[in-house]
XYZ file of C-alpha atoms in Angstrom:
658
model
C 145.297 55.591 19.783
C 143.507 52.304 19.130
C 145.349 49.317 17.606
C 144.266 47.872 14.257
C 143.161 44.288 14.947
C 141.986 42.981 11.580
C 144.356 41.158 9.259
C 145.462 43.125 6.195
C 144.132 42.152 2.816
C 147.196 41.219 0.779
C 150.701 42.231 -0.159
C 151.027 44.211 -3.377
C 153.968 45.262 -5.566
C 155.778 48.332 -4.192
C 153.613 51.302 -5.089
C 154.006 53.837 -2.281
C 156.414 56.699 -2.979
C 158.448 56.500 0.187
C 159.696 59.625 1.953
C 162.283 57.887 4.146
C 164.379 54.772 3.520
C 163.183 52.859 6.596
C 160.096 52.523 8.763
C 156.363 52.194 8.101
C 154.923 54.830 5.771
C 151.257 55.396 5.150
C 149.622 55.597 1.729
C 145.967 55.505 0.728
C 144.738 52.260 2.347
C 148.313 51.013 1.970
C 151.297 50.882 4.297
C 154.850 50.442 3.055
C 157.270 48.719 5.436
C 161.019 48.861 4.828
C 163.910 47.773 7.039
C 167.676 47.361 6.738
C 168.683 43.842 7.850
C 171.701 42.673 5.818
C 172.478 39.888 8.322
C 169.170 38.189 7.459
C 167.914 36.333 4.402
C 164.284 36.291 5.559
C 162.264 39.040 7.264
C 158.514 39.054 7.896
C 156.042 41.603 9.162
C 153.908 40.192 11.988
C 150.651 41.997 12.716
C 148.487 42.105 15.836
C 146.431 38.930 15.800
C 149.259 36.819 14.414
C 149.061 37.276 10.641
C 152.513 37.322 9.061
C 153.781 38.357 5.620
C 157.216 37.857 4.110
C 159.038 40.950 2.974
C 160.691 41.200 -0.408
C 164.472 41.401 -0.431
C 166.030 44.436 -2.101
C 169.586 45.516 -2.804
C 172.102 46.446 -0.090
C 170.368 44.476 2.677
C 166.959 46.169 2.590
C 163.591 44.386 2.835
C 160.252 45.876 1.796
C 156.574 45.024 1.997
C 153.688 47.169 0.708
C 150.333 45.869 1.872
C 146.700 46.866 1.476
C 143.919 47.041 4.017
C 145.672 48.664 6.949
C 146.159 52.207 8.089
C 146.892 54.436 11.058
C 147.062 52.568 14.362
C 148.091 49.196 12.901
C 150.461 47.361 15.247
C 153.281 45.253 13.891
C 156.690 43.727 14.576
C 159.435 42.118 12.503
C 160.388 38.430 12.602
C 164.009 37.984 11.619
C 165.005 34.670 10.026
C 164.900 31.862 12.569
C 164.752 34.170 15.616
C 161.526 33.229 17.400
C 160.850 36.440 19.285
C 159.640 39.275 17.027
C 161.222 42.697 17.456
C 160.212 46.318 17.090
C 160.902 48.242 13.919
C 164.276 50.025 14.379
C 162.642 53.038 12.698
C 159.368 52.696 14.590
C 157.385 55.911 14.782
C 155.702 55.000 18.090
C 155.905 52.275 20.771
C 152.840 52.499 23.057
C 153.958 49.445 25.076
C 157.628 50.334 25.215
C 160.656 49.346 23.117
C 159.999 45.589 23.237
C 156.323 45.911 22.289
C 154.684 46.316 18.895
C 155.377 49.302 16.670
C 152.481 51.433 15.447
C 151.742 52.933 12.054
C 151.520 56.725 12.398
C 150.051 59.298 10.039
C 152.626 62.127 10.047
C 150.346 64.389 8.021
C 147.243 64.072 10.188
C 148.145 66.804 12.662
C 146.718 70.260 11.918
C 149.665 72.609 12.245
C 149.126 76.330 12.794
C 152.724 77.393 12.123
C 152.512 77.886 8.376
C 154.028 81.368 8.679
C 156.844 80.211 10.960
C 160.223 80.872 9.327
C 162.364 78.953 11.799
C 165.282 80.312 13.815
C 168.824 81.362 13.034
C 172.001 81.261 15.093
C 171.847 84.908 16.114
C 169.783 86.430 18.896
C 168.791 83.258 20.715
C 168.211 82.712 24.431
C 168.180 78.946 25.017
C 166.342 76.999 27.698
C 167.301 73.377 28.337
C 164.451 71.211 29.579
C 163.605 67.588 30.381
C 159.968 66.875 29.607
C 159.592 64.239 32.341
C 160.658 66.573 35.169
C 159.615 69.952 33.775
C 156.098 69.566 35.219
C 154.512 67.296 37.850
C 152.670 65.470 35.059
C 155.802 65.053 32.965
C 153.996 65.253 29.616
C 154.243 67.247 26.398
C 150.772 68.701 27.000
C 151.595 69.865 30.523
C 154.886 71.365 29.336
C 153.060 73.304 26.617
C 150.984 75.062 29.287
C 154.135 76.567 30.837
C 155.461 78.068 27.617
C 153.725 81.478 27.936
C 155.733 82.028 31.125
C 159.009 81.279 29.329
C 157.992 83.660 26.562
C 157.363 86.349 29.177
C 160.814 85.788 30.679
C 162.498 86.238 27.304
C 163.346 82.681 26.222
C 163.516 82.369 22.431
C 164.386 78.692 21.915
C 163.818 75.487 23.881
C 166.500 72.802 23.884
C 164.616 69.604 24.714
C 166.568 66.689 26.188
C 166.171 63.455 24.173
C 162.630 62.165 23.683
C 163.480 58.989 21.758
C 162.117 55.701 23.104
C 164.087 53.967 25.870
C 163.545 51.107 28.306
C 162.052 51.827 31.722
C 159.493 54.273 33.031
C 161.859 57.230 33.575
C 165.282 58.364 32.452
C 167.317 61.183 30.952
C 166.747 59.857 27.429
C 170.401 59.506 26.424
C 170.114 55.703 26.503
C 167.538 55.560 23.727
C 167.062 52.420 21.651
C 164.577 53.563 18.994
C 165.624 57.007 17.716
C 162.603 57.580 15.444
C 159.964 56.952 18.131
C 159.055 59.730 20.583
C 158.746 57.994 23.938
C 155.305 56.916 25.094
C 156.156 58.209 28.596
C 155.418 61.840 27.702
C 152.381 61.321 25.466
C 151.523 60.390 21.895
C 153.302 61.706 18.791
C 150.676 64.378 18.149
C 151.108 65.595 21.731
C 154.727 66.348 20.864
C 153.582 68.114 17.712
C 151.120 70.151 19.798
C 153.963 71.166 22.138
C 156.093 72.407 19.216
C 153.126 74.086 17.514
C 152.313 75.908 20.766
C 155.897 77.126 21.037
C 155.805 78.419 17.471
C 152.555 80.296 18.098
C 154.351 82.070 20.939
C 157.382 82.840 18.783
C 159.606 80.268 20.507
C 161.804 77.839 18.584
C 162.386 74.221 19.653
C 165.511 72.148 19.037
C 165.913 68.487 19.989
C 168.840 66.843 21.754
C 169.756 63.742 19.733
C 172.131 60.891 20.589
C 173.892 59.352 17.607
C 176.977 57.961 19.360
C 175.524 54.784 20.911
C 172.328 52.865 21.661
C 170.989 52.246 25.158
C 170.852 48.933 26.975
C 168.330 46.512 25.472
C 168.740 47.371 21.795
C 168.209 44.600 19.201
C 170.207 46.050 16.313
C 172.681 43.161 16.119
C 169.794 40.894 15.168
C 169.361 43.026 12.044
C 173.097 43.331 11.432
C 176.273 43.596 13.536
C 177.345 46.248 11.015
C 175.596 48.896 13.109
C 178.598 48.724 15.444
C 182.376 48.839 15.364
C 185.041 47.831 17.887
C 187.673 50.048 16.278
C 186.863 52.974 18.583
C 186.399 53.252 22.345
C 183.113 54.656 23.617
C 182.489 54.969 27.353
C 178.704 54.614 26.931
C 178.578 51.429 24.869
C 179.492 50.042 21.469
C 180.526 52.718 18.991
C 178.390 53.247 15.917
C 179.921 52.162 12.594
C 179.999 55.271 10.428
C 183.110 54.491 8.369
C 183.690 50.728 8.322
C 182.498 47.922 6.094
C 178.807 48.092 5.153
C 178.344 51.404 6.957
C 176.223 53.058 4.240
C 172.963 51.822 5.786
C 174.059 53.045 9.223
C 174.892 56.512 7.927
C 171.579 56.700 6.107
C 169.665 55.564 9.205
C 171.032 58.392 11.355
C 171.251 61.164 8.764
C 167.642 60.587 7.755
C 166.646 60.516 11.423
C 167.942 64.088 11.721
C 165.870 65.063 8.689
C 162.806 63.247 10.081
C 162.645 65.307 13.277
C 162.919 68.545 11.295
C 160.389 67.439 8.672
C 157.650 65.529 10.489
C 157.791 67.302 13.866
C 158.804 70.821 12.771
C 161.749 70.945 15.181
C 163.867 74.036 14.543
C 167.162 72.246 14.851
C 169.164 69.718 16.815
C 171.693 69.545 19.603
C 174.147 66.699 18.841
C 175.289 64.909 21.989
C 178.984 64.092 22.589
C 180.079 64.623 19.000
C 183.622 63.540 19.879
C 182.340 59.944 19.925
C 180.834 60.111 16.437
C 183.930 58.485 14.978
C 184.304 58.812 11.223
C 187.293 58.861 8.902
C 185.190 59.109 5.751
C 185.736 61.870 3.205
C 182.475 63.444 4.444
C 182.122 63.233 8.211
C 178.775 61.938 9.442
C 178.194 65.226 11.278
C 178.451 67.138 7.999
C 176.046 64.665 6.410
C 173.594 65.049 9.307
C 173.768 68.842 9.004
C 173.186 68.697 5.254
C 170.195 66.357 5.552
C 168.652 68.398 8.370
C 168.920 71.664 6.452
C 167.527 70.073 3.303
C 164.537 68.766 5.273
C 163.820 72.281 6.577
C 163.386 73.673 3.073
C 162.895 77.427 3.310
C 162.845 77.381 7.121
C 166.034 78.305 8.973
C 167.284 75.761 11.514
C 169.842 75.895 14.315
C 172.374 73.098 14.854
C 174.334 72.904 18.113
C 177.042 70.455 19.120
C 178.534 69.229 22.358
C 182.238 68.522 21.930
C 184.510 67.934 24.925
C 187.788 68.289 22.927
C 186.600 71.729 21.727
C 187.067 71.141 18.014
C 186.146 74.388 16.276
C 185.960 72.672 12.868
C 182.415 71.661 13.779
C 181.171 75.230 13.327
C 183.043 75.980 10.138
C 181.391 75.677 6.763
C 182.067 72.680 4.512
C 183.989 75.082 2.228
C 186.370 75.615 5.168
C 186.654 71.840 5.714
C 184.169 72.199 8.550
C 181.066 70.249 9.466
C 178.451 72.970 9.182
C 177.061 73.325 12.711
C 176.052 76.719 14.080
C 177.251 76.643 17.686
C 179.037 74.633 20.347
C 178.472 74.297 24.076
C 181.301 76.057 25.921
C 182.271 74.114 29.034
C 185.169 76.507 29.647
C 182.803 79.318 30.602
C 180.833 77.033 32.896
C 183.946 75.697 34.611
C 185.341 79.161 35.293
C 181.957 80.251 36.638
C 181.672 77.256 38.945
C 185.127 77.867 40.390
C 184.233 81.544 40.903
C 181.007 80.486 42.627
C 182.417 77.767 44.879
C 186.161 78.420 45.153
C 186.808 74.773 44.254
C 188.640 73.541 41.182
C 188.587 69.791 41.693
C 188.659 67.199 38.913
C 187.830 68.629 35.476
C 187.664 72.128 36.993
C 191.404 71.779 37.669
C 192.579 74.147 34.916
C 190.089 76.922 35.691
C 190.674 79.488 38.443
C 187.481 81.527 38.184
C 189.436 84.753 37.767
C 188.597 87.929 35.898
C 191.013 87.194 33.049
C 189.117 83.995 32.189
C 185.793 85.805 31.868
C 187.232 88.600 29.728
C 188.955 86.079 27.467
C 185.822 83.964 27.228
C 183.691 86.978 26.301
C 186.156 87.883 23.563
C 187.144 84.472 22.233
C 184.711 81.800 23.449
C 186.819 78.765 24.281
C 189.663 79.387 26.727
C 191.604 76.336 25.572
C 192.277 76.572 21.852
C 195.235 74.223 21.493
C 197.488 74.980 24.447
C 198.424 72.504 27.182
C 195.608 71.350 29.464
C 197.005 70.053 32.723
C 194.042 67.830 33.700
C 194.530 65.739 30.577
C 198.309 66.309 30.359
C 197.906 67.169 26.680
C 196.868 70.017 24.389
C 193.150 70.736 24.263
C 191.025 72.556 21.719
C 191.500 74.092 18.291
C 191.960 77.765 17.361
C 188.747 79.750 17.070
C 189.833 83.399 17.052
C 187.891 84.001 13.852
C 184.609 82.637 15.228
C 181.684 84.825 16.249
C 180.410 84.907 19.835
C 177.187 83.297 18.594
C 179.229 80.215 17.704
C 179.327 79.485 21.450
C 176.585 78.607 23.917
C 177.315 79.741 27.480
C 175.593 78.440 30.597
C 175.906 78.356 34.366
C 173.951 75.114 34.690
C 172.985 72.166 32.530
C 171.709 68.643 33.135
C 175.184 67.064 33.313
C 176.840 69.657 35.480
C 174.100 69.834 38.102
C 174.022 66.053 38.414
C 177.822 65.949 38.611
C 177.797 67.820 41.907
C 176.938 64.431 43.392
C 174.137 65.884 45.450
C 172.310 67.203 42.393
C 172.500 70.665 43.936
C 171.940 73.714 41.771
C 174.376 76.617 41.912
C 172.062 78.592 44.234
C 172.816 76.016 46.928
C 176.572 76.224 46.400
C 177.207 79.983 46.385
C 175.976 83.286 47.761
C 172.877 84.786 46.103
C 174.794 87.982 45.322
C 177.521 86.166 43.401
C 174.919 84.117 41.537
C 173.163 87.348 40.539
C 176.412 88.879 39.283
C 177.270 85.854 37.157
C 173.703 85.665 35.883
C 174.154 89.229 34.639
C 177.356 88.219 32.860
C 175.628 85.227 31.282
C 172.579 87.145 30.060
C 174.350 90.340 28.967
C 177.475 88.704 27.563
C 177.973 88.378 23.803
C 177.699 84.592 23.526
C 174.360 82.782 23.275
C 173.067 82.216 26.838
C 171.330 79.054 27.976
C 169.262 78.520 31.135
C 168.423 75.154 32.660
C 164.810 74.494 33.603
C 163.791 76.307 36.780
C 166.928 78.454 36.851
C 164.817 81.490 35.981
C 163.094 81.326 39.383
C 165.811 79.700 41.481
C 164.234 76.251 41.608
C 165.343 74.426 44.738
C 164.737 70.943 43.339
C 167.925 68.998 42.653
C 168.565 67.378 39.295
C 169.936 63.892 39.770
C 171.053 61.275 37.316
C 168.107 58.866 37.072
C 167.586 55.768 34.911
C 164.953 53.083 35.441
C 166.838 49.785 35.421
C 166.223 46.403 37.027
C 168.227 43.348 38.000
C 172.012 43.543 37.942
C 171.903 46.825 36.046
C 170.743 48.670 39.162
C 174.061 48.200 40.938
C 176.151 48.295 37.772
C 174.830 51.739 36.862
C 174.949 52.996 40.451
C 178.547 51.846 40.936
C 179.508 53.258 37.559
C 178.100 56.589 38.578
C 179.960 56.524 41.894
C 183.170 55.574 40.108
C 182.822 58.435 37.650
C 182.276 60.987 40.414
C 185.336 59.784 42.326
C 187.393 62.068 40.107
C 186.204 64.704 42.608
C 188.300 64.113 45.767
C 185.462 65.398 47.955
C 183.186 62.634 46.615
C 185.554 59.735 47.242
C 184.510 59.047 50.813
C 182.367 56.082 51.786
C 179.565 58.264 53.149
C 178.863 59.757 49.709
C 178.685 56.299 48.125
C 176.128 55.285 50.752
C 174.004 58.422 50.462
C 174.074 59.089 46.714
C 170.517 58.722 45.392
C 170.081 55.437 43.550
C 169.507 56.246 39.849
C 167.032 53.368 39.453
C 164.757 54.439 42.317
C 161.658 56.313 41.215
C 162.080 58.711 44.150
C 165.304 59.971 42.541
C 163.339 60.889 39.441
C 160.414 62.404 41.366
C 162.675 64.577 43.516
C 164.151 66.075 40.330
C 160.815 67.540 39.260
C 160.352 71.295 39.357
C 158.166 72.781 42.079
C 156.306 75.458 40.143
C 154.933 77.136 43.281
C 158.425 78.570 43.733
C 157.869 80.740 40.668
C 155.644 82.993 42.804
C 157.559 82.636 46.043
C 160.802 83.690 44.365
C 159.474 86.434 42.129
C 162.628 88.475 42.733
C 164.690 85.890 40.829
C 162.153 85.890 38.006
C 162.435 89.686 37.887
C 166.229 89.479 37.639
C 166.116 87.190 34.611
C 163.272 89.034 32.951
C 164.884 92.464 33.329
C 168.272 91.249 32.123
C 166.751 89.729 29.011
C 164.891 92.963 28.319
C 168.240 94.765 28.492
C 169.779 92.139 26.214
C 167.069 92.678 23.595
C 166.636 96.432 23.792
C 170.163 97.810 24.192
C 171.508 97.741 20.669
C 175.245 97.346 21.373
C 174.494 94.407 23.679
C 172.071 92.839 21.224
C 174.637 93.317 18.444
C 177.769 92.678 20.500
C 178.696 89.558 18.560
C 179.173 90.286 14.926
C 181.582 88.433 12.676
C 184.782 89.918 14.108
C 183.746 91.174 17.575
C 184.284 94.843 16.680
C 181.645 95.832 19.203
C 183.203 94.367 22.353
C 186.367 94.621 24.397
C 187.204 93.931 28.020
C 189.768 94.553 30.725
C 190.813 93.026 34.041
C 190.427 95.392 37.003
C 191.522 93.028 39.730
C 191.924 89.298 40.276
C 188.136 88.974 40.638
C 186.834 92.069 38.877
C 186.628 93.076 35.233
C 184.723 95.197 32.763
C 183.293 94.685 29.300
C 182.770 97.630 26.972
C 180.066 97.497 24.313
C 180.924 99.951 21.547
C 178.347 101.548 19.270
C 178.156 103.877 16.273
C 176.491 106.523 18.441
C 178.330 107.420 21.669
C 175.114 107.593 23.681
C 174.467 103.912 22.886
C 177.689 102.598 24.396
C 177.638 100.609 27.637
C 180.052 99.394 30.300
C 179.418 96.221 32.283
C 181.335 95.916 35.553
C 181.506 92.536 37.279
C 183.066 92.050 40.708
C 183.206 88.506 42.069
C 185.349 89.410 45.079
C 185.433 91.879 47.946
C 184.673 95.608 47.751
C 187.066 97.175 45.249
C 188.028 100.862 45.736
C 188.329 102.676 42.400
C 190.532 105.768 42.555
C 191.482 105.859 38.894
C 192.177 103.255 36.244
C 194.990 103.320 33.725
C 192.610 101.700 31.251
C 191.189 103.503 28.188
C 188.112 101.260 28.063
C 186.665 103.092 31.067
C 186.889 106.531 29.461
C 183.479 108.046 28.667
C 182.564 109.218 25.169
C 183.318 112.884 24.498
C 180.592 115.062 25.970
C 179.332 112.356 28.329
C 179.903 110.899 31.770
C 179.000 107.412 32.932
C 175.885 106.810 35.044
C 174.681 103.585 36.619
C 171.528 102.317 34.865
C 171.260 98.832 36.390
C 172.651 96.942 39.374
C 172.380 93.328 40.452
C 172.115 94.535 44.060
C 168.790 96.292 43.621
C 166.245 95.364 46.279
C 163.843 94.132 43.595
C 166.235 91.220 42.935
C 166.824 90.350 46.574
C 169.953 92.492 46.746
C 171.234 94.559 49.638
C 171.014 97.894 47.834
C 173.274 99.853 45.516
C 175.464 102.595 46.980
C 175.529 105.937 45.111
C 178.297 106.051 42.511
C 179.938 108.932 40.666
C 182.552 107.608 38.275
C 184.072 111.112 38.044
C 185.152 110.770 41.661
C 186.541 108.031 43.825
C 184.055 105.192 44.085
C 183.763 101.585 45.187
C 182.720 98.598 43.122
C 180.804 96.613 45.717
C 181.490 92.957 46.399
C 179.659 90.389 44.268
C 178.008 92.970 42.077
C 177.243 93.533 38.414
C 176.774 97.137 37.242
C 175.651 98.313 33.834
C 176.504 101.943 33.160
C 175.419 104.224 30.321
C 176.641 107.610 29.046
C 174.690 110.716 30.009
C 175.376 114.172 28.513
C 177.730 116.162 30.715
C 180.361 118.854 30.443
C 183.890 117.820 31.185
C 184.619 118.395 34.851
C 186.712 121.511 35.472
C 190.210 121.103 36.838
C 190.595 122.210 40.468
C 192.417 125.479 41.139
C 196.060 125.257 42.078
C 195.517 125.605 45.822
C 192.897 122.874 45.869
C 195.099 120.636 43.743
C 198.110 121.165 45.970
C 196.077 120.298 49.043
C 194.655 117.191 47.345
C 198.055 115.945 46.204
C 199.582 116.485 49.628
C 196.740 114.546 51.207
C 196.971 111.530 48.909
C 200.779 111.601 49.265
C 200.456 111.589 53.059
C 202.459 114.817 53.345
C 201.730 116.852 56.443
C 202.085 120.613 56.829
């Protein structure tokens, strides 16, 4: 993308029909600039080469300039009042030299999309895949990531959840410290490279949603120069100053963020958003900012369906209720409860925020049936109630995962679950994740057992290097095992490039660990093709029930209209469990059928140790760390033994000698 060096011709009266309230928008040989800067009385647009033009002041703190003679590629900045140093456009569409450099005029309509028939995605039937563009491939670019998408399609992924791509300071980072939320970062490519990535996904039948951060700005932002009204000190936010969504002069702030949500859906064809840490989007307005964001995003999609996901630590189920139910209109919420129970089952440890989870069978049955485990009862770790009731919600209102970016990094060593638990137990829990009724999510590389860690990394300099490092160490000290001095000395420094590089996926492992690929691929085939599993959610969970068999073992039953379609999923996360009989109606076969094993996590093809023969009409053993899926097969009811045989049997099991 080449910069535009010549001076523009002249300002003209506003003539461009703007699509968004802020930013630079392209017309025919005209660009319209508009910015919200109520703290200023004078704002100018400064172009490459030094030419400067005053903007006209409009109502409510906005400034506008429409000017002839420039087009795509023009570089510009804003000069605010008497502030000498010009600044980037807060709604810049691209920053090729980083956040402190010039903004660039972009043509959002110049890309040739091939997804005209794409209808978007809905809440139901998704398999999510969280990814970080910078570490997903060695190149760390949109183009390189696009080349890997056919593999994800083959596995069974239906929707990518892309970690934030907004512009931030430094040459690497997670993206949650963004400073320019309208500009896709220059680190991964140009804007049309991002469009190519999304277009490629759509051609393959894969949706793409974007992780967005609307609760704070990253270090280095210049928003106070435009107006301090972007921020409020009435609420505490652990990541920085809280955004002013409900205080004085907050209308421009609300519009800035709500239209940003619409912008990603409209100009980049994203299929939805994942809203980060929604508990810190503080708003006491009649219409919560989250509801406004959801409304704007859906309006921008037009006839396309979009998918809106929230992260919410307090587990507020109002987020996924409709506005008619006084809700905020999202589709799904991340469910940390499931993850925490799984991690305790995998590792045996329930330190820090795992404190209230025991990793027992009851937790997994309850989670499969009801999503959140804490829906308003006391939560010991916080010494207070946690959550809101959600018994009426559908399983698809919850996103379940065994790994995500935060939780892997929070191990301190960046270790993935494969490094913390036995392969057999990981396989069993993977089966629960991918066959369970809630929406499953994988983290990049999980589908082939990637060995690369995923650290917290952020490119800072000066005093920030130690401030961020010490802050990270302090946060992880909630885990007693990470409080020792040795960990503080050995924890990878977030600001070192090696920390970032070591987090990149090694794609050669995809071939070397084909058995793990096969596990995920086969499970997702089962999820798609077995009707009662594919339809296990439903509005009132009529198709699913579960029962505890032992402290570490349980079953889920998937009901169906036709008896031959029903399935039982056994999960054992403990030692071998002898099964003589069970006083549990959920294990009874349909009339005219007996149960037969159709799939096991211990098959050799998945790296297992083999599945012992099982006849559920006799005594059998549910092997340690195993998942079994059983199906009905036609069979006559077994005949009762004759009286002599029965007497002998009963004497034997009663330990009665002759």
